[in-house]
Tab-separated table of N, CA and C in Angstrom:
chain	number	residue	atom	x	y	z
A	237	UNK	N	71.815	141.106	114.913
A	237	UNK	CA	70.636	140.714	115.661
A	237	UNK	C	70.947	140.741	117.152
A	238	UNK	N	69.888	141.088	118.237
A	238	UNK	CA	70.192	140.944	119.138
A	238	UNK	C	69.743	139.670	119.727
A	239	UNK	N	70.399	139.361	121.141
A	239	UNK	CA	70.508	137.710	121.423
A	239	UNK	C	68.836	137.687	121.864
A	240	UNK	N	68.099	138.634	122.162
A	240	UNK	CA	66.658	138.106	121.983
A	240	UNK	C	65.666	137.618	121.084
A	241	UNK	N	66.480	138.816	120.201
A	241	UNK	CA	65.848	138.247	118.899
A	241	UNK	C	66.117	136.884	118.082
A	242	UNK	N	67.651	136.153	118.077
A	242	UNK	CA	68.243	135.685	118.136
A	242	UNK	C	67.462	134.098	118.841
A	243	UNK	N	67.149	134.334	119.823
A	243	UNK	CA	66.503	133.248	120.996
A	243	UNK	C	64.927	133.376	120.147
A	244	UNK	N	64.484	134.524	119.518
A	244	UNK	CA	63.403	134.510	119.192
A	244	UNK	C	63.112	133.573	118.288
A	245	UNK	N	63.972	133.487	117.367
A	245	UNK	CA	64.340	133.122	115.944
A	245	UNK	C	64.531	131.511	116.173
A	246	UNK	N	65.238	131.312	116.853
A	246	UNK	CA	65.862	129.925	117.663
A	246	UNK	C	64.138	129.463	117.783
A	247	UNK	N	63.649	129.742	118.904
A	247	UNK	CA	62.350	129.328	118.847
A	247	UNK	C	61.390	128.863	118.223
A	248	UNK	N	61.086	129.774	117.206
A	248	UNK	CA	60.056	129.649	116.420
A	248	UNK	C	60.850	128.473	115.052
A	249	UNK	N	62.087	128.405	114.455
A	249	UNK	CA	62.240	127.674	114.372
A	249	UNK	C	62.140	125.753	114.829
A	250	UNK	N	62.322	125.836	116.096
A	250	UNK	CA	62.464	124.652	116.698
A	250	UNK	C	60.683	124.473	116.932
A	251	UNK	N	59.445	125.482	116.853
A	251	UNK	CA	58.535	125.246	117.153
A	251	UNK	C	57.904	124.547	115.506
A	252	UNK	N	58.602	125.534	114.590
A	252	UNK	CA	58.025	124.570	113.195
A	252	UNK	C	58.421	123.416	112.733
A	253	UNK	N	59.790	123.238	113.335
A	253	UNK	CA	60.918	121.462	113.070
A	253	UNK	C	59.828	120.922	114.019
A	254	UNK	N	59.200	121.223	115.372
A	254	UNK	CA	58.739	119.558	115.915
A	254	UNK	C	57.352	119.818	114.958
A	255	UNK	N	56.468	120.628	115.107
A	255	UNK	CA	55.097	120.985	114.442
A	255	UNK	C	55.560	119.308	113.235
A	256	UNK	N	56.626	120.139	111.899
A	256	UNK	CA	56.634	119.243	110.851
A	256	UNK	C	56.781	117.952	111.185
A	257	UNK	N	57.428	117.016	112.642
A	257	UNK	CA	57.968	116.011	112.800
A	257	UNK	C	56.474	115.477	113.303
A	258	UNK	N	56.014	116.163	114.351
A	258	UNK	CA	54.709	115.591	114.265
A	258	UNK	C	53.423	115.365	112.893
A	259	UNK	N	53.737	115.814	112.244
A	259	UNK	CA	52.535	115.953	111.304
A	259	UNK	C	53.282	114.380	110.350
A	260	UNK	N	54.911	114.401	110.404
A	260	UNK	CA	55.370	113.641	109.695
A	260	UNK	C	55.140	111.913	110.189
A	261	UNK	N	54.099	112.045	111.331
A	261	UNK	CA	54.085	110.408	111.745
A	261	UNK	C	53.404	109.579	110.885
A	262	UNK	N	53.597	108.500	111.113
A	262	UNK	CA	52.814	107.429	110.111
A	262	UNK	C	51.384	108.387	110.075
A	263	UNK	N	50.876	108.145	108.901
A	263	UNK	CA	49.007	108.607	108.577
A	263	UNK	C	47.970	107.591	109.458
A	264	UNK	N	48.407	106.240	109.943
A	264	UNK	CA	47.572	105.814	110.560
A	264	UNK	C	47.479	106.393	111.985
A	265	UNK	N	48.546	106.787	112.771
A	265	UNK	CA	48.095	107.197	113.933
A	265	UNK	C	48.008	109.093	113.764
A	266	UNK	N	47.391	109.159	112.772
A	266	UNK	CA	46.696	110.933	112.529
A	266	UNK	C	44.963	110.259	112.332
A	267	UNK	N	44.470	111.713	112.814
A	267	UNK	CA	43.175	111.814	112.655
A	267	UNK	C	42.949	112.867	111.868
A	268	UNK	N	43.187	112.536	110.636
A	268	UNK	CA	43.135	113.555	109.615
A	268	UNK	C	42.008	114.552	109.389
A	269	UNK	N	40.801	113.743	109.553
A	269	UNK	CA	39.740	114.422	109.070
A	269	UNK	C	39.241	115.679	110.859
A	270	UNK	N	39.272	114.733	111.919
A	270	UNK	CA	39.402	115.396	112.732
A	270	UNK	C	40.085	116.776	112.927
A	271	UNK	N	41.341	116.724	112.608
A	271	UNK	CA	42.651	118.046	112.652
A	271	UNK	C	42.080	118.655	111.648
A	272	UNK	N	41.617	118.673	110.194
A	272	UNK	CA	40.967	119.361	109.643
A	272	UNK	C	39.467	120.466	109.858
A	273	UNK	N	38.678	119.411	110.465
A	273	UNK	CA	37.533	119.470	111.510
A	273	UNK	C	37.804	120.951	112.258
A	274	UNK	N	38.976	119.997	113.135
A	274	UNK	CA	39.251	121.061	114.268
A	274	UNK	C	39.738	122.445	114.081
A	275	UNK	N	40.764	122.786	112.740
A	275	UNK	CA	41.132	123.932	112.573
A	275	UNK	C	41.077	124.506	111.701
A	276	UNK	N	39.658	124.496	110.854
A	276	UNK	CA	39.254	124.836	109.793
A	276	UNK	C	38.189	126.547	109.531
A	277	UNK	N	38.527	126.764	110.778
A	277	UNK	CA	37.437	128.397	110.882
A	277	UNK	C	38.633	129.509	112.176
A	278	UNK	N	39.678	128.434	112.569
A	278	UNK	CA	41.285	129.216	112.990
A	278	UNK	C	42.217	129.726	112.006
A	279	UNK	N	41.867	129.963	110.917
A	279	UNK	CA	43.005	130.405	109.997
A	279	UNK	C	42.921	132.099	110.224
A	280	UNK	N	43.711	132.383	110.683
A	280	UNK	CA	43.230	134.508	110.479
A	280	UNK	C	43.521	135.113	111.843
A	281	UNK	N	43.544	133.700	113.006
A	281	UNK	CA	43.166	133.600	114.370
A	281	UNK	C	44.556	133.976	115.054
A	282	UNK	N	44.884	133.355	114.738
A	282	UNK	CA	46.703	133.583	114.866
A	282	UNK	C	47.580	133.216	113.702
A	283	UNK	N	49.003	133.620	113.683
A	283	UNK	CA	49.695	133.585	112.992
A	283	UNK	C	50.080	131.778	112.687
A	284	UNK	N	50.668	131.694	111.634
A	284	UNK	CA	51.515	130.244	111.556
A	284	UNK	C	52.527	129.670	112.497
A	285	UNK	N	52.891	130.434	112.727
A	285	UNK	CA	54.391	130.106	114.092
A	285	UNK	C	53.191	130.212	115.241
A	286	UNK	N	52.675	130.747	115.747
A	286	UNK	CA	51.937	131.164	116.823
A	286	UNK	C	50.706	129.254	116.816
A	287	UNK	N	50.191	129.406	115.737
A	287	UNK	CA	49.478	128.267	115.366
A	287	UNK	C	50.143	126.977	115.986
A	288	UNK	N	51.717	126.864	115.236
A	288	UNK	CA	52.616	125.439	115.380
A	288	UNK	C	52.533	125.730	117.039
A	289	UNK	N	52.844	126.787	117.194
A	289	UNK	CA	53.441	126.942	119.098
A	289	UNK	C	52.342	126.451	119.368
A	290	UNK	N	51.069	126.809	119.249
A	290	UNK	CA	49.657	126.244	120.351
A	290	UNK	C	49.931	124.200	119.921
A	291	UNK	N	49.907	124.056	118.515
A	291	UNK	CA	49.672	122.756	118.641
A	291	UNK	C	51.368	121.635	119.508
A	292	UNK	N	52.096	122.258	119.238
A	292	UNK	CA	53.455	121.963	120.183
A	292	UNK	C	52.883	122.037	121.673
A	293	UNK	N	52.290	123.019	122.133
A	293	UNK	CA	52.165	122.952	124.251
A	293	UNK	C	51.058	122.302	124.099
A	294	UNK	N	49.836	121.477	122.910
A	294	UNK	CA	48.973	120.786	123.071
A	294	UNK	C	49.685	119.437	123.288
A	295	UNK	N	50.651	119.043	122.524
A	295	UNK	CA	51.189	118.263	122.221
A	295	UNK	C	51.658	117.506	123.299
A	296	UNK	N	52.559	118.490	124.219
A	296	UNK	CA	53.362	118.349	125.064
A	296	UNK	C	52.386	118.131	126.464
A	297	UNK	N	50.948	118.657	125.941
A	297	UNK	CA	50.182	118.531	127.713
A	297	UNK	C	49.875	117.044	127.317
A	298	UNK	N	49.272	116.744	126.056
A	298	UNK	CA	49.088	115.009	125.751
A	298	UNK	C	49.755	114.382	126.264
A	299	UNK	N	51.496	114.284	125.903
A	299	UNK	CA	52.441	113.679	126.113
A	299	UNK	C	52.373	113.396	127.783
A	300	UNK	N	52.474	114.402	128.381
A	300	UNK	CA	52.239	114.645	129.979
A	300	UNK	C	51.414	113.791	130.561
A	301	UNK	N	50.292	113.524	129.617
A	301	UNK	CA	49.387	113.039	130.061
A	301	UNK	C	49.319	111.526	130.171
A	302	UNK	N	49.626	111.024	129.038
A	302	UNK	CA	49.426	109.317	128.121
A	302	UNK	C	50.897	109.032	128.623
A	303	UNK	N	51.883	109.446	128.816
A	303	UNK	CA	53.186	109.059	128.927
A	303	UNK	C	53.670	109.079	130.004
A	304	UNK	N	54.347	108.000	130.829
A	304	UNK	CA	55.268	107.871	131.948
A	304	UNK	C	56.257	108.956	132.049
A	305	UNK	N	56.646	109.393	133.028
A	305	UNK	CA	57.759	110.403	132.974
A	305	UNK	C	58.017	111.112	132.600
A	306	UNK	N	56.536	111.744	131.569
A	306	UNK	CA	56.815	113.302	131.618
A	306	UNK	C	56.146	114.068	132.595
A	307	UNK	N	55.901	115.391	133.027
A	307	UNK	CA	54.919	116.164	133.607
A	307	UNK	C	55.430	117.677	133.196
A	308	UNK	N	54.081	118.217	132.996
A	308	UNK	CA	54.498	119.838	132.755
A	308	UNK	C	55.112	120.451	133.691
A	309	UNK	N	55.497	121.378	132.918
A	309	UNK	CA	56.561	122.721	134.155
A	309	UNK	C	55.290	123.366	133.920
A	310	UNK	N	54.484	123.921	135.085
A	310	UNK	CA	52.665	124.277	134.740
A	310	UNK	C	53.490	125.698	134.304
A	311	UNK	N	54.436	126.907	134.519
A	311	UNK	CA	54.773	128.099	134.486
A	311	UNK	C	55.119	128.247	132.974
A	312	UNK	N	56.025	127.367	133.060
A	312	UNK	CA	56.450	127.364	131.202
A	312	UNK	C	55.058	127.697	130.205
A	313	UNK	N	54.365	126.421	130.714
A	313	UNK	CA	53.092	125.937	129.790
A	313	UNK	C	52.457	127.303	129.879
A	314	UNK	N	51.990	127.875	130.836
A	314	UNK	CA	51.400	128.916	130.919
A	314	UNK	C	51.639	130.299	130.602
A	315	UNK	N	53.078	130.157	130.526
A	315	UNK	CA	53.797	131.659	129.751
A	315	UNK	C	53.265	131.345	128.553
A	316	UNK	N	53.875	130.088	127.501
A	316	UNK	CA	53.677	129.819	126.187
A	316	UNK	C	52.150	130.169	125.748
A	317	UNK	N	51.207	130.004	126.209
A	317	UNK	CA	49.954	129.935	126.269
A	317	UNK	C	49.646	131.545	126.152
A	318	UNK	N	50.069	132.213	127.373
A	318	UNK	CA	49.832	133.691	127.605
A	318	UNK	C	50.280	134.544	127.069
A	319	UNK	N	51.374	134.053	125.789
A	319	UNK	CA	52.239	134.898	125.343
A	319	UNK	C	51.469	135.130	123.794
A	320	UNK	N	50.727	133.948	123.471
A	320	UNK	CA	50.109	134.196	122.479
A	320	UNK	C	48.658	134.320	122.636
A	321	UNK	N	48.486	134.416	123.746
A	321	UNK	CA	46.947	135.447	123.803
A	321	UNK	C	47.179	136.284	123.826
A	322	UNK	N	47.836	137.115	124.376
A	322	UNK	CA	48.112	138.582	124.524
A	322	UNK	C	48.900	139.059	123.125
A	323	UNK	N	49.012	138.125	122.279
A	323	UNK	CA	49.949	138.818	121.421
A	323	UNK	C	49.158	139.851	120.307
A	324	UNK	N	49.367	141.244	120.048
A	324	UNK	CA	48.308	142.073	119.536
A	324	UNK	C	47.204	142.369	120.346
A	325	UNK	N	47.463	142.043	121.359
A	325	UNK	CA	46.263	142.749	122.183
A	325	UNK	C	45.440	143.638	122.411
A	326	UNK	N	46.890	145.074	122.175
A	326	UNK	CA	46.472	145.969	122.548
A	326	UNK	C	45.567	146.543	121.118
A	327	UNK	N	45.529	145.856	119.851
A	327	UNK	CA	45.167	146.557	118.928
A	327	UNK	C	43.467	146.227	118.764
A	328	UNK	N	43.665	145.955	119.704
A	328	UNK	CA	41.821	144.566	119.770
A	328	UNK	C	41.053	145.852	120.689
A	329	UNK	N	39.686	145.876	120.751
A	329	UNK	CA	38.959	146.045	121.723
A	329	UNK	C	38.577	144.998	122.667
A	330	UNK	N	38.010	145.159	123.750
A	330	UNK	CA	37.454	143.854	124.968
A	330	UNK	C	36.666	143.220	123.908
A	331	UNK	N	36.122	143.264	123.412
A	331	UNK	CA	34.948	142.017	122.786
A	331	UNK	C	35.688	141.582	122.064
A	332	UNK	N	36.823	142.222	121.243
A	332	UNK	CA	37.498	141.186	120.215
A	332	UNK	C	38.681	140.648	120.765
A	333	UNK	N	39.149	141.086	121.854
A	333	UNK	CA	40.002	140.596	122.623
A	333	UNK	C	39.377	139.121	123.215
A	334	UNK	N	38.358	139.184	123.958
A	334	UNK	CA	37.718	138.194	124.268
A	334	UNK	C	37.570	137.321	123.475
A	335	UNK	N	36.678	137.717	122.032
A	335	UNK	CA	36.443	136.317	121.307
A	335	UNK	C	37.910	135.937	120.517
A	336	UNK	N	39.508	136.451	120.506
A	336	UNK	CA	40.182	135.700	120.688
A	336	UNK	C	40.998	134.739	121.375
A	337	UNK	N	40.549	135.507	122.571
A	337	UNK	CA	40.845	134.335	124.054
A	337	UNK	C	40.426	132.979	123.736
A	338	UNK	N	39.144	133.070	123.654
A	338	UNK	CA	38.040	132.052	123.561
A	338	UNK	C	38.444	131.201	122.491
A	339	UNK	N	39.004	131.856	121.282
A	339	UNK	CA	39.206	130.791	120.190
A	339	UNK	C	40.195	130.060	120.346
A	340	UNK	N	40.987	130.818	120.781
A	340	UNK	CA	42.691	130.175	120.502
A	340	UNK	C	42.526	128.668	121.816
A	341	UNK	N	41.506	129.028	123.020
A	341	UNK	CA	41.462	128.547	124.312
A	341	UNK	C	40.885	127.084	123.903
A	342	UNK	N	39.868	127.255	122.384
A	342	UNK	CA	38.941	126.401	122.490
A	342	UNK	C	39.667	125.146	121.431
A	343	UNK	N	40.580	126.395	120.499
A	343	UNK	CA	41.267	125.573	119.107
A	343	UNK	C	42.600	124.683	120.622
A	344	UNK	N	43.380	125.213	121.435
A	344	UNK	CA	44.556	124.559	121.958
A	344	UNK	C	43.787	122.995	122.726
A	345	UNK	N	42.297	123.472	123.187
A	345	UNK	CA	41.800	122.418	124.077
A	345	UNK	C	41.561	120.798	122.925
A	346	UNK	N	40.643	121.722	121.755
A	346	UNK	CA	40.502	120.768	120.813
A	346	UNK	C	41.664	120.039	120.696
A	347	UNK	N	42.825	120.926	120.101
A	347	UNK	CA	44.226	119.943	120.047
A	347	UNK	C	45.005	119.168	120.661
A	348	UNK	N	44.765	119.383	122.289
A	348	UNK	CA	44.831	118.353	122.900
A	348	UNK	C	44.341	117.031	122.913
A	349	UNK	N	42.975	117.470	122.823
A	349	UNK	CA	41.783	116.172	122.681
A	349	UNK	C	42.637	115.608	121.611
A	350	UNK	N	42.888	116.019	120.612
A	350	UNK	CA	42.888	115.250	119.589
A	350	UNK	C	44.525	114.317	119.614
A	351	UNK	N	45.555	115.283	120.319
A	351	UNK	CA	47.219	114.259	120.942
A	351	UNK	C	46.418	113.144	121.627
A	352	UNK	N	45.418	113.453	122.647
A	352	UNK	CA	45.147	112.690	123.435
A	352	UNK	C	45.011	111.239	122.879
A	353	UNK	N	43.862	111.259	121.813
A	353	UNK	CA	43.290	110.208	121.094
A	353	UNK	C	44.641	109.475	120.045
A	354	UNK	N	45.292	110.455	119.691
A	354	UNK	CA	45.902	109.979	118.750
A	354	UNK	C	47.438	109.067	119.624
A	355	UNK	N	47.710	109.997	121.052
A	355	UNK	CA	48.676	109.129	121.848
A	355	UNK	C	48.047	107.971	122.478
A	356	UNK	N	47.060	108.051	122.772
A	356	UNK	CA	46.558	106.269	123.339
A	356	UNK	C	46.166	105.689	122.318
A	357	UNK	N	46.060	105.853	121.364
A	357	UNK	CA	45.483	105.377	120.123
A	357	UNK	C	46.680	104.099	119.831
A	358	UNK	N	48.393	104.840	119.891
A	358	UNK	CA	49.463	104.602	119.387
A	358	UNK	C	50.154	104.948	120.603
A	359	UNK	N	50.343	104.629	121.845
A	359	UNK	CA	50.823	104.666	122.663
A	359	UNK	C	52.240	104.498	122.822
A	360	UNK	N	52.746	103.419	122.573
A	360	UNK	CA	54.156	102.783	122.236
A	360	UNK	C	54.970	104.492	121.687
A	361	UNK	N	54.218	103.976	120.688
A	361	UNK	CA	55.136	104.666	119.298
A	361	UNK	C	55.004	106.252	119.952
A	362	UNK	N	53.804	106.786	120.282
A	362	UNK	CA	53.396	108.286	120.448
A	362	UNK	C	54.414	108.130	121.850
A	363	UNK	N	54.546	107.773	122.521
A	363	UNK	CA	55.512	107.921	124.207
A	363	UNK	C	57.094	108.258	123.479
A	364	UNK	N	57.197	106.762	122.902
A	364	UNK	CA	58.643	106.924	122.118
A	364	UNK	C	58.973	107.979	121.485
A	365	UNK	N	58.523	108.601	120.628
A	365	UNK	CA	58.413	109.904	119.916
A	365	UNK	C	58.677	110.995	120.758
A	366	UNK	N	57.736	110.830	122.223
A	366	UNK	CA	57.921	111.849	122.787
A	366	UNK	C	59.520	111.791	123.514
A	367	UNK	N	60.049	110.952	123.866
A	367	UNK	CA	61.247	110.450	124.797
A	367	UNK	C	62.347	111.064	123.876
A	368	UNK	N	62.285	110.703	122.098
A	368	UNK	CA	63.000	110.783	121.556
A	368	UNK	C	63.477	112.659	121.443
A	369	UNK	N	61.796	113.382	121.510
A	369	UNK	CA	61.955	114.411	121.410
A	369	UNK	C	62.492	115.327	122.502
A	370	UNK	N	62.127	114.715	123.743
A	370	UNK	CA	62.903	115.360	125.357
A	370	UNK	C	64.748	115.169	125.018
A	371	UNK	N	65.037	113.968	124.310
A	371	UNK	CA	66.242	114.203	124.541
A	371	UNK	C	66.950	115.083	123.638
A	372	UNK	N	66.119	115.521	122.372
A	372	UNK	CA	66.732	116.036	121.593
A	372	UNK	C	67.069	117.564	122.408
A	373	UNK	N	68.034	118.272	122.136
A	373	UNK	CA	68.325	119.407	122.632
A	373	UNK	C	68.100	120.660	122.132
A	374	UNK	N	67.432	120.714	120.764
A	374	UNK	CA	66.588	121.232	119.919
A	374	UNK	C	65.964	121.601	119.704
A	375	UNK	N	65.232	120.470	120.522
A	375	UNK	CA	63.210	120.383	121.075
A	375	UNK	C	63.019	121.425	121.992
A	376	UNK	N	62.603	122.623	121.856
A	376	UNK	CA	62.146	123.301	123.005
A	376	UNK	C	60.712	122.804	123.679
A	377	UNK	N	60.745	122.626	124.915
A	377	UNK	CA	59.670	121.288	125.495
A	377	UNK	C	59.564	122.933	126.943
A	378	UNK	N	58.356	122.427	127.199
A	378	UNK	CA	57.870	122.880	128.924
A	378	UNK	C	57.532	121.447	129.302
A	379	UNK	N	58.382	120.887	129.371
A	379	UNK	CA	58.242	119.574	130.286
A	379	UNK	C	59.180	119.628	131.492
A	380	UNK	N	58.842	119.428	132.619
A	380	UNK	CA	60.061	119.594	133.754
A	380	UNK	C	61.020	118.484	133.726
C-alpha cells in the first residue's frame, strides 16, 4: 500500500471508531427519532464512510460550539466538507451535481442541529466526551 492510501485507510477507520463511540452514548442523551427523521431519504446520497465523516465534522462544529476550548481549524473543516462534495463529481451533470451539494449541505446542517440539541441537552457529559476525544490521538478532529 502506499502511505496515502495507508493515511486513507487510517482515516476512514478512525472516522467509523468515533461515528460508533458517538452513537454508543447513553440513549437518553440521543434523539433517536429525530436522527432517524433526519437521515432517512440520505441513504444512496453518499457512501457509509463519507456519511460517518459528515456526521463526525457535524459533531465536531457542535462541540466547537456548546464547549469551552474547542474552536474549529475553519480550513480543515472545510477541506473535510469539500472533499466529499466533490467526491464523484465528475460523473454527475450540473443539476445532479447541484442537488447533491444541496443534500449532503442540508443532511451535515441538520446534523449539527441535532449535536447541538443533544450537547446542551447533556452538556457536562457531551463537553467531557468531547475533551476525552481531543486527547485521544486516534481521534482525527479539525479542531485547532
Amino acid at each position: 500500500m502506499t502511505r496515502k492510501t495507508n493515511m486513507l485507510a487510517a482515516s476512514a477507520f478512525s472516522v467509523l471508531t468515533a461515528t460508533a463511540a458517538l452513537s454508543q452514548q447513553p440513549d437518553d442523551n440521543r434523539l433517536d427519532e429525530a436522527w432517524r427523521d433526519a437521515l432517512e431519504d440520505f441513504e444512496g446520497v453518499v457512501t457509509p464512510q463519507q456519511q460517518a465523516q459528515l456526521n463526525l465534522l457535524a459533531y465536531q462544529a457542535a462541540v466547537a460550539r456548546v464547549c469551552d476550548g474547542f474552536k474549529l481549524h475553519l480550513d480543515k473543516y472545510a477541506k473535510g466538507v469539500n472533499d466529499i462534495i466533490l467526491s464523484n463529481a465528475d460523473k454527475l451533470d450540473d443539476q445532479q451535481k447541484l442537488a447533491r451539494h444541496t443534500n449532503i449541505l442540508l443532511t451535515l446542517g441538520t446534523t449539527y442541529g441535532l449535536f447541538l440539541a443533544e450537547g446542551n441537552a447533556k452538556k457536562e457529559s457531551f463537553c467531557k466526551t468531547a475533551a476525552d476525544d481531543k486527547k485521544d490521538t486516534g481521534f482525527v478532529n479539525v479542531w485547532e
